[in-house]
Coordinates of C-alpha atoms and ligand atoms in Angstrom, one line a residue:
M1 CA -16.5 2.2 -25.8
R2 CA -14.1 5.0 -24.8
P3 CA -12.0 6.7 -27.5
I4 CA -8.6 5.2 -28.1
S5 CA -5.9 7.5 -26.7
R6 CA -2.4 7.8 -28.0
R7 CA -1.2 5.7 -25.0
D8 CA -3.7 2.9 -25.8
A9 CA -2.6 2.9 -29.4
L10 CA 1.0 2.6 -28.3
I11 CA 0.2 -0.3 -26.1
A12 CA -1.8 -1.9 -28.9
G13 CA 1.3 -1.4 -31.1
G14 CA 3.4 -3.1 -28.5
L15 CA 1.0 -6.0 -28.4
G16 CA 1.2 -6.3 -32.2
T17 CA 5.0 -6.5 -31.9
A18 CA 4.7 -9.1 -29.2
A19 CA 2.4 -11.2 -31.2
T20 CA 4.7 -11.1 -34.2
V21 CA 7.7 -12.5 -32.4
A22 CA 6.0 -14.6 -29.8
G23 CA 6.0 -17.8 -31.8
A24 CA 9.7 -17.7 -32.7
A25 CA 11.5 -16.5 -29.6
G26 CA 9.1 -16.5 -26.7
L27 CA 7.3 -13.3 -25.9
W28 CA 8.9 -10.0 -26.5
W29 CA 7.2 -6.8 -25.9
S30 CA 7.6 -3.1 -25.4
L31 CA 6.0 -1.2 -22.7
T32 CA 7.8 2.0 -23.4
S33 CA 4.5 3.8 -24.0
A34 CA 3.6 3.3 -20.3
R35 CA 7.1 4.1 -19.2
E36 CA 7.7 7.5 -20.7
P37 CA 10.2 9.7 -18.9
A38 CA 8.7 11.2 -15.9
G39 CA 7.3 14.7 -16.3
V40 CA 7.5 17.3 -13.6
G41 CA 4.7 17.9 -11.2
G42 CA 3.3 14.5 -10.6
V43 CA 2.5 13.6 -14.1
V44 CA 4.1 10.7 -15.9
G45 CA 3.2 11.3 -19.5
G46 CA -0.2 12.7 -20.6
A47 CA -1.6 16.2 -20.2
A48 CA -0.2 18.5 -17.6
P49 CA -2.4 18.6 -14.5
V50 CA -3.2 21.7 -12.5
Q51 CA -0.5 22.4 -9.9
G52 CA 0.4 24.7 -7.1
A53 CA -2.9 24.6 -5.0
E54 CA -2.7 24.5 -1.2
L55 CA -2.8 20.9 0.1
R56 CA -6.2 19.7 1.1
G57 CA -6.7 17.0 3.7
P58 CA -9.5 14.4 3.8
A59 CA -12.3 14.9 6.3
E60 CA -11.5 13.5 9.8
L61 CA -13.6 11.3 12.0
R62 CA -12.4 10.9 15.6
S63 CA -13.5 8.3 18.2
T64 CA -15.1 9.5 21.3
D65 CA -15.5 7.6 24.6
G66 CA -13.7 4.6 23.0
R67 CA -15.9 4.3 20.0
L68 CA -16.1 5.4 16.4
E69 CA -19.2 4.6 14.3
L70 CA -19.6 5.6 10.7
T71 CA -21.2 4.7 7.4
L72 CA -18.9 4.3 4.5
G73 CA -20.6 4.5 1.2
A74 CA -18.6 3.1 -1.7
A75 CA -20.0 4.6 -5.0
P76 CA -19.0 6.2 -8.3
G77 CA -18.7 10.0 -8.0
R78 CA -17.3 13.0 -9.7
V79 CA -14.2 14.4 -8.1
E80 CA -11.2 16.5 -9.0
L81 CA -8.0 14.4 -9.5
G82 CA -4.9 16.3 -10.3
G83 CA -7.0 19.3 -11.2
R84 CA -9.1 17.4 -13.7
Q85 CA -12.7 16.4 -13.4
A86 CA -12.8 12.7 -13.0
R87 CA -15.4 10.0 -12.6
A88 CA -13.8 7.9 -9.9
L89 CA -14.9 5.5 -7.1
C90 CA -15.3 7.3 -3.8
Y91 CA -15.8 6.6 -0.1
N92 CA -18.5 9.0 1.1
G93 CA -18.1 11.1 -2.1
T94 CA -14.4 11.9 -1.8
V95 CA -10.9 10.6 -2.9
P96 CA -9.3 9.8 -0.5
G97 CA -12.1 8.7 1.9
P98 CA -12.4 10.2 5.4
T99 CA -9.5 9.7 7.8
L100 CA -10.4 7.7 10.9
R101 CA -8.7 8.6 14.1
L102 CA -8.7 6.0 16.9
R103 CA -7.0 5.2 20.1
P104 CA -5.7 1.9 21.4
G105 CA -8.6 -0.1 22.9
D106 CA -11.2 1.6 20.8
E107 CA -14.1 0.0 19.0
L108 CA -14.5 0.8 15.3
N109 CA -17.9 0.1 13.8
V110 CA -18.2 0.7 10.0
R111 CA -21.4 0.2 8.0
L112 CA -20.1 -0.4 4.5
E113 CA -22.7 0.3 1.8
N114 CA -22.0 -0.9 -1.6
G115 CA -23.2 1.6 -4.3
L116 CA -20.9 0.0 -6.9
N117 CA -22.1 -2.2 -9.7
E118 CA -19.8 -5.0 -8.5
P119 CA -18.9 -6.7 -5.2
T120 CA -16.6 -5.0 -2.7
N121 CA -15.6 -5.3 0.9
L122 CA -13.4 -3.7 3.5
H123 CA -9.9 -4.4 4.8
V124 CA -8.3 -2.4 7.6
H125 CA -4.6 -2.7 6.5
G126 CA -2.1 -3.2 9.4
L127 CA -4.6 -3.1 12.2
H128 CA -4.0 -5.9 14.7
V129 CA -7.7 -7.0 15.0
S130 CA -9.6 -10.2 14.7
P131 CA -10.1 -11.6 11.1
Q132 CA -13.2 -13.5 12.1
T133 CA -16.9 -13.0 11.2
D134 CA -17.6 -9.3 11.2
G135 CA -14.0 -8.3 11.8
D136 CA -11.2 -7.8 9.3
N137 CA -12.6 -10.7 7.2
V138 CA -11.6 -10.5 3.5
F139 CA -13.5 -13.6 2.6
R140 CA -16.8 -11.8 2.9
A141 CA -18.2 -10.1 -0.2
V142 CA -20.6 -7.2 0.0
L143 CA -22.8 -7.4 -3.1
P144 CA -24.0 -4.3 -5.1
G145 CA -26.8 -2.6 -3.3
Q146 CA -26.1 -4.4 -0.1
G147 CA -24.5 -3.3 3.2
F148 CA -22.5 -4.9 5.9
D149 CA -21.6 -3.9 9.5
Y150 CA -18.0 -4.4 10.3
R151 CA -16.9 -4.3 14.0
Y152 CA -13.3 -4.0 15.0
R153 CA -12.0 -3.9 18.5
L154 CA -8.4 -2.6 18.9
P155 CA -6.5 -4.2 21.8
P156 CA -5.5 -1.8 24.6
D157 CA -1.8 -2.2 23.6
H158 CA -2.4 -1.7 19.9
P159 CA 0.7 0.0 18.4
P160 CA 0.1 3.7 17.5
G161 CA 0.8 4.6 14.0
V162 CA -0.5 5.0 10.4
Y163 CA -2.9 2.4 8.9
W164 CA -5.3 2.5 6.1
Y165 CA -8.5 0.9 4.7
H166 CA -9.3 -0.3 1.2
P167 CA -11.4 -3.0 -0.6
H168 CA -10.1 -6.5 -0.6
H169 CA -12.5 -8.5 -2.8
H170 CA -10.2 -10.9 -4.7
G171 CA -9.9 -10.1 -8.4
M172 CA -11.1 -6.5 -8.1
V173 CA -8.7 -5.0 -5.5
A174 CA -6.3 -3.3 -7.9
D175 CA -9.1 -1.8 -10.0
Q176 CA -11.1 -0.5 -7.1
I177 CA -8.1 1.1 -5.4
F178 CA -6.8 2.6 -8.7
A179 CA -10.3 4.1 -9.1
G180 CA -10.1 5.9 -5.7
L181 CA -11.2 3.6 -2.9
F182 CA -8.8 4.2 0.0
G183 CA -8.6 6.2 3.2
A184 CA -6.3 6.6 6.2
I185 CA -6.6 5.3 9.8
I186 CA -4.5 6.9 12.5
V187 CA -4.0 5.2 15.9
E188 CA -3.0 8.0 18.2
D189 CA 0.0 7.9 20.5
P190 CA -0.7 7.6 24.2
D191 CA 1.6 10.6 24.7
A192 CA 1.2 13.3 22.2
I193 CA 4.3 14.3 20.2
P194 CA 4.6 18.1 20.1
V195 CA 4.2 19.4 16.5
S196 CA 2.8 22.5 15.0
T197 CA 1.0 20.7 12.2
E198 CA 0.0 17.2 11.4
R199 CA -0.6 16.2 7.8
V200 CA -2.2 13.0 6.5
L201 CA -0.6 12.4 3.1
L202 CA -2.1 9.7 0.9
V203 CA -0.1 9.0 -2.2
S204 CA -1.9 7.4 -5.1
D205 CA -1.6 7.0 -8.8
T206 CA -4.2 6.6 -11.5
T207 CA -4.7 7.2 -15.2
L208 CA -7.7 9.2 -16.6
D209 CA -8.8 8.9 -20.2
S210 CA -9.7 12.0 -22.2
A211 CA -13.3 11.9 -20.9
G212 CA -12.1 11.8 -17.2
N213 CA -12.9 8.1 -16.7
I214 CA -10.4 5.8 -14.9
A215 CA -8.5 4.2 -17.8
A216 CA -8.6 0.5 -18.3
V217 CA -5.3 -1.3 -18.1
S218 CA -3.9 -3.9 -20.4
P219 CA -3.0 -7.5 -19.4
M220 CA 0.7 -6.5 -19.6
E221 CA 0.2 -3.7 -17.2
R222 CA -1.5 -6.1 -14.8
M223 CA 1.4 -8.5 -15.0
A224 CA 4.0 -5.8 -14.5
G225 CA 1.9 -4.0 -11.9
R226 CA 0.2 -0.9 -13.2
E227 CA 1.5 2.5 -12.5
G228 CA -0.8 5.5 -13.2
E229 CA 0.1 8.5 -15.3
L230 CA -1.1 10.8 -12.5
L231 CA 0.9 10.8 -9.3
L232 CA -1.3 12.3 -6.6
L233 CA -1.1 13.5 -3.0
N234 CA -4.6 13.5 -1.4
G235 CA -5.9 13.6 -5.0
Q236 CA -3.9 16.6 -6.0
S237 CA -0.9 17.1 -8.3
N238 CA 2.1 18.7 -6.6
P239 CA 0.1 20.8 -4.0
V240 CA 1.9 23.4 -1.8
L241 CA 2.5 22.9 1.9
T242 CA 3.5 26.0 3.8
A243 CA 5.3 26.3 7.1
Q244 CA 7.4 28.7 9.2
P245 CA 11.1 28.1 9.7
G246 CA 11.8 26.0 12.7
A247 CA 8.3 24.5 12.8
R248 CA 8.1 20.7 13.4
E249 CA 5.5 18.9 11.4
R250 CA 4.3 15.4 11.5
W251 CA 3.7 13.8 8.2
R252 CA 1.7 10.5 8.0
I253 CA 2.6 9.2 4.5
I254 CA 0.7 6.2 3.0
N255 CA 1.6 4.5 -0.2
T256 CA -1.8 3.5 -1.6
C257 CA -0.5 2.9 -5.1
V258 CA -1.3 -0.5 -6.7
A259 CA 2.2 -1.2 -7.8
R260 CA 4.4 2.0 -7.6
Y261 CA 7.3 2.1 -5.2
L262 CA 7.9 5.5 -3.6
R263 CA 11.6 6.4 -3.1
L264 CA 11.0 9.7 -1.3
R265 CA 13.3 12.6 -0.7
L266 CA 12.8 16.1 0.6
D267 CA 16.2 17.6 0.2
G268 CA 17.1 20.7 2.3
Q269 CA 14.8 19.7 5.1
Q270 CA 15.4 17.7 8.3
L271 CA 13.6 14.4 8.4
Q272 CA 13.2 12.1 11.4
L273 CA 11.4 8.8 11.1
L274 CA 9.2 7.9 14.1
G275 CA 8.2 4.5 12.6
M276 CA 7.0 2.6 9.6
D277 CA 3.8 0.5 9.4
S278 CA 3.2 -0.6 13.1
G279 CA 6.9 -0.4 13.9
R280 CA 8.1 2.3 16.3
S281 CA 11.7 3.1 17.1
P282 CA 12.3 4.3 20.7
E283 CA 14.0 7.5 19.4
P284 CA 13.3 9.3 16.1
E285 CA 15.8 8.2 13.4
T286 CA 17.3 10.8 11.1
V287 CA 16.8 9.9 7.5
D288 CA 17.3 11.5 4.1
E289 CA 15.5 9.0 1.9
L290 CA 12.6 6.6 2.5
L291 CA 11.4 3.7 0.4
L292 CA 7.8 2.9 0.7
A293 CA 6.7 -0.3 -1.1
P294 CA 3.0 -0.5 -2.0
G295 CA 1.1 -0.6 1.2
N296 CA 3.9 0.7 3.4
R297 CA 3.4 3.8 5.6
A298 CA 5.9 6.3 7.2
D299 CA 5.3 8.4 10.3
L300 CA 7.7 11.3 9.8
L301 CA 8.8 14.4 11.6
V302 CA 9.8 17.3 9.4
T303 CA 11.7 20.2 10.9
A304 CA 11.2 23.1 8.5
T305 CA 14.2 25.0 7.1
A306 CA 13.6 28.3 5.2
G307 CA 13.4 27.9 1.4
E308 CA 11.4 25.8 -1.0
A309 CA 11.9 22.0 -1.1
V310 CA 10.2 19.4 -3.4
L311 CA 8.9 16.2 -2.0
Q312 CA 10.0 14.0 -4.8
A313 CA 9.6 10.3 -5.7
L314 CA 12.8 9.1 -7.4
P315 CA 12.8 6.3 -9.9
Y316 CA 13.0 2.8 -8.3
D317 CA 14.0 -0.2 -10.3
R318 CA 11.7 -3.0 -9.2
G319 CA 13.1 -5.6 -11.6
A320 CA 12.0 -7.2 -14.9
M321 CA 9.4 -9.7 -16.2
P322 CA 10.8 -13.2 -16.3
G323 CA 11.7 -14.7 -19.6
M324 CA 11.1 -11.5 -21.4
M325 CA 13.4 -9.5 -23.6
M326 CA 12.5 -5.9 -23.2
M327 CA 12.7 -3.7 -26.2
G328 CA 12.9 0.0 -26.1
Q329 CA 14.2 2.2 -23.4
G330 CA 15.5 1.4 -20.0
P331 CA 15.0 -1.4 -17.5
F332 CA 11.5 -2.4 -16.8
P333 CA 9.5 -2.0 -14.6
V334 CA 10.7 1.1 -13.0
S335 CA 8.6 3.0 -10.6
G336 CA 8.4 6.4 -12.3
A337 CA 9.6 9.6 -10.8
G338 CA 7.6 12.7 -10.0
A339 CA 7.1 15.7 -7.7
L340 CA 4.6 14.9 -5.0
A341 CA 4.5 18.3 -3.2
T342 CA 6.2 21.6 -2.8
F343 CA 7.2 22.5 0.8
R344 CA 7.4 26.3 1.1
V345 CA 9.0 27.6 4.3
S346 CA 9.1 31.3 4.9
G347 CA 8.2 34.1 7.4
A348 CA 9.0 34.5 11.1
S349 CA 10.6 31.6 12.9
A350 CA 8.2 29.3 14.7
T351 CA 8.3 28.8 18.5
P352 CA 10.7 25.9 19.2
P353 CA 8.7 22.7 19.7
G354 CA 9.0 20.7 22.9
A355 CA 11.2 17.6 23.1
V356 CA 10.0 14.3 21.7
T357 CA 9.9 11.8 24.5
S358 CA 11.4 8.3 24.1
R359 CA 9.0 5.4 23.4
T360 CA 9.2 2.0 25.0
A361 CA 11.0 -0.5 22.8
Q362 CA 8.9 -3.1 21.1
E363 CA 9.4 -6.8 21.9
D364 CA 12.3 -8.5 20.1
L365 CA 11.2 -11.8 18.7
R366 CA 14.8 -12.8 17.9
T367 CA 15.0 -14.1 21.5
A368 CA 11.7 -15.9 21.3
A369 CA 11.3 -19.7 21.0
V370 CA 10.4 -20.6 17.4
A371 CA 7.6 -23.2 17.1
A372 CA 7.8 -23.6 13.3
R373 CA 9.9 -22.5 10.4
R374 CA 8.4 -22.1 6.9
Q375 CA 9.4 -21.1 3.5
V376 CA 7.1 -19.0 1.4
V377 CA 8.1 -18.9 -2.3
L378 CA 6.9 -16.1 -4.5
S379 CA 7.1 -17.1 -8.2
M380 CA 6.1 -15.9 -11.6
G381 CA 6.0 -18.3 -14.5
A382 CA 4.6 -18.8 -18.0
G383 CA 0.9 -19.7 -17.9
Q384 CA -0.9 -22.0 -20.3
G385 CA -1.8 -19.4 -22.8
M386 CA 1.7 -18.1 -23.1
R387 CA 2.9 -21.2 -24.8
G388 CA 0.4 -20.8 -27.5
G389 CA 1.6 -17.3 -28.0
G390 CA -1.7 -15.7 -26.8
M391 CA -1.9 -13.0 -24.2
A392 CA -5.1 -14.1 -22.6
G393 CA -3.5 -17.0 -20.6
M394 CA -1.1 -14.5 -18.9
M395 CA 1.7 -15.3 -16.6
R396 CA 1.1 -17.4 -13.4
F397 CA 1.6 -15.6 -10.1
T398 CA 2.0 -18.2 -7.3
I399 CA 2.9 -18.7 -3.7
N400 CA 4.5 -22.1 -3.1
G401 CA 3.5 -23.1 -6.6
R402 CA -0.2 -22.4 -6.1
E403 CA -2.6 -19.7 -7.2
Y404 CA -5.1 -18.4 -4.7
S405 CA -8.2 -20.4 -3.7
D406 CA -10.4 -19.3 -0.9
A407 CA -11.5 -22.9 -0.6
R408 CA -8.1 -24.1 0.5
T409 CA -6.1 -23.3 3.6
D410 CA -2.4 -23.1 2.7
T411 CA -0.8 -22.5 6.1
T412 CA -2.1 -23.7 9.5
V413 CA -0.5 -22.1 12.5
A414 CA -0.8 -23.1 16.2
A415 CA -2.3 -20.2 18.1
G416 CA 0.0 -18.8 20.8
T417 CA 3.3 -19.5 19.0
V418 CA 6.0 -17.6 17.3
E419 CA 7.1 -18.7 13.8
E420 CA 10.0 -17.9 11.5
W421 CA 9.2 -17.5 7.8
T422 CA 11.7 -17.2 5.0
L423 CA 10.2 -15.3 2.1
V424 CA 11.9 -16.4 -1.1
N425 CA 11.5 -14.6 -4.4
T426 CA 12.4 -16.7 -7.4
S427 CA 11.3 -14.0 -9.9
P428 CA 13.3 -11.1 -11.3
M429 CA 10.8 -8.6 -10.0
D430 CA 10.4 -7.3 -6.4
H431 CA 7.3 -8.4 -4.5
P432 CA 6.1 -6.6 -1.4
F433 CA 4.8 -9.3 1.0
H434 CA 1.8 -8.4 3.2
L435 CA 0.5 -10.5 6.0
H436 CA -2.9 -9.5 7.4
V437 CA -3.6 -9.2 11.2
W438 CA -0.2 -10.3 12.6
P439 CA 2.7 -7.9 12.1
M440 CA 6.1 -9.3 11.0
Q441 CA 9.5 -8.6 12.6
L442 CA 12.1 -8.3 9.9
I443 CA 15.1 -10.5 10.9
N444 CA 17.2 -10.6 7.8
D445 CA 16.7 -8.6 4.5
N446 CA 18.5 -10.2 1.6
G447 CA 21.5 -11.3 3.7
R448 CA 21.6 -8.3 5.9
A449 CA 20.7 -8.8 9.5
A450 CA 18.3 -6.2 10.9
G451 CA 19.7 -4.0 13.7
P452 CA 17.1 -2.7 16.1
V453 CA 13.6 -4.2 16.1
V454 CA 11.9 -3.6 12.7
M455 CA 8.2 -4.3 12.6
R456 CA 6.4 -4.3 9.2
D457 CA 3.2 -5.5 7.7
V458 CA 4.6 -5.1 4.2
V459 CA 8.1 -6.5 3.7
N460 CA 9.6 -6.0 0.3
V461 CA 11.3 -9.1 -1.1
R462 CA 13.9 -8.1 -3.6
A463 CA 14.0 -9.6 -7.1
N464 CA 15.7 -13.1 -6.8
G465 CA 16.2 -12.2 -3.1
R466 CA 14.9 -13.3 0.3
A467 CA 13.8 -11.9 3.6
T468 CA 13.4 -13.6 7.0
V469 CA 10.7 -12.5 9.4
R470 CA 9.3 -13.7 12.7
I471 CA 5.7 -13.5 13.6
A472 CA 4.0 -13.8 17.0
F473 CA 0.6 -15.5 16.6
R474 CA -0.2 -14.9 20.3
D475 CA -3.6 -13.4 19.8
F476 CA -6.4 -13.5 17.3
S477 CA -7.2 -16.9 15.7
G478 CA -9.1 -17.4 12.5
R479 CA -8.6 -17.4 8.8
S480 CA -6.9 -14.6 6.9
V481 CA -4.5 -14.1 4.0
Y482 CA -1.0 -13.2 3.0
H483 CA -0.2 -11.9 -0.5
C484 CA 1.9 -9.7 -2.8
H485 CA 0.9 -6.0 -2.3
I486 CA 1.4 -5.3 -6.0
L487 CA -2.3 -5.7 -6.0
D488 CA -2.5 -6.7 -9.7
H489 CA -0.3 -9.7 -8.7
E490 CA -2.6 -10.4 -5.7
D491 CA -5.7 -10.3 -8.1
L492 CA -3.8 -12.6 -10.5
G493 CA -3.4 -15.2 -7.7
M494 CA -0.3 -14.4 -5.6
M495 CA -2.2 -14.8 -2.4
S496 CA -2.6 -17.7 0.2
V497 CA -4.9 -18.5 3.1
I498 CA -3.6 -18.8 6.6
E499 CA -5.5 -20.2 9.6
V500 CA -4.4 -19.7 13.1
R501 CA -6.2 -22.1 15.5
Ligands
CU1 CU1 4.1 -9.1 -6.8

């Protein structure tokens, strides 16, 4: 058993308090120990990590002649996280795993070898590929000591953009990602965008105990959605990125955090958004702030202005637990703030980059014929155990009133049709809704109609709010899933099975 840290002691204290009052007035608790005011430099409580090192990037593997083949070994390993020696879970010995660079039409063959002591599998998040058999099939478990050959074929018109891979074995997803199992997938543009530097920036958070092991999380943290004490960029705390004034850089930002929302700013610099998830706008859009829910990605152009700027994550209020009176400080849960990186711009001016050409507009499903309309209700409610005052029963996390079962098909869709789904959140906490395989066009976000075409594979549904999306099920049939991308919620049951046939 690992030594009890101050943080664990505080959580235990909170549990004690909860147990005391649970019988009389429902469950009260305090999670202030896990919600300490954000420190600077990517640490939210705990010991200060090493900062100021140059940014490192994951290894890159690039397809050639329309194909990329690789072996991905998932196994425990010793790595540096935030400057500390950590015992994490790694793909091919690193955190993050290698970046896979593909082109539309490519074939991606991944031999996954499970060196963990528990089951795992592989999900290619956001890729528009078949969910069947040896494709993006999350129902398949790869047992310890075993391997599996995944084969993915990207359609020739696959949207370019930023995607990622991670385990998706139900019940263990949050723990395995929190421990380090994630990596980037880039689908290249048909026409290159002129930039001086391209950076792949994987944001993650985790918590290490005093021995450098990934810390265990409490039932309360799972229900709220865990946020780690270390806020990391490519496994580093507040690394330095250097550039010349006038340089145009392309930043591919991925929110791999289990539950943390990233409200990003880089004040003093010029930011243009090329797209989010698989969505592309015809012209780059000037932005000063970006919200990435867990699972979301941003494809960003940064034009460097002399000086030093901090890429910061600002606090984001993602709601509260239902039926709970929070004691202690502040609203809960709030995605904690922190510095992700320092952007240092100095020296001679860079050669002005070439123009960014317009991209073709994506299809607008608002004019499509809708074959079916559905409502998808995301709820949290008291579970059995809660009524007895115990913690073990936990809260129930449901979609349309049901917890996940892989034996049941919740939604059957006719192949070749377009559907409209209204995502309804009856809980006082935000839930980022993720549909595998088929991207969603955001039509209405909490009463606000979308302007241009907005394509997402993770749509944030605000606390007690709703969002409407349209989905083209024109290609790829088979069974897959949709779920909350607060992966603790997914592991607790907020996931359903869809079959397109
Ligand atoms: Cu959720």
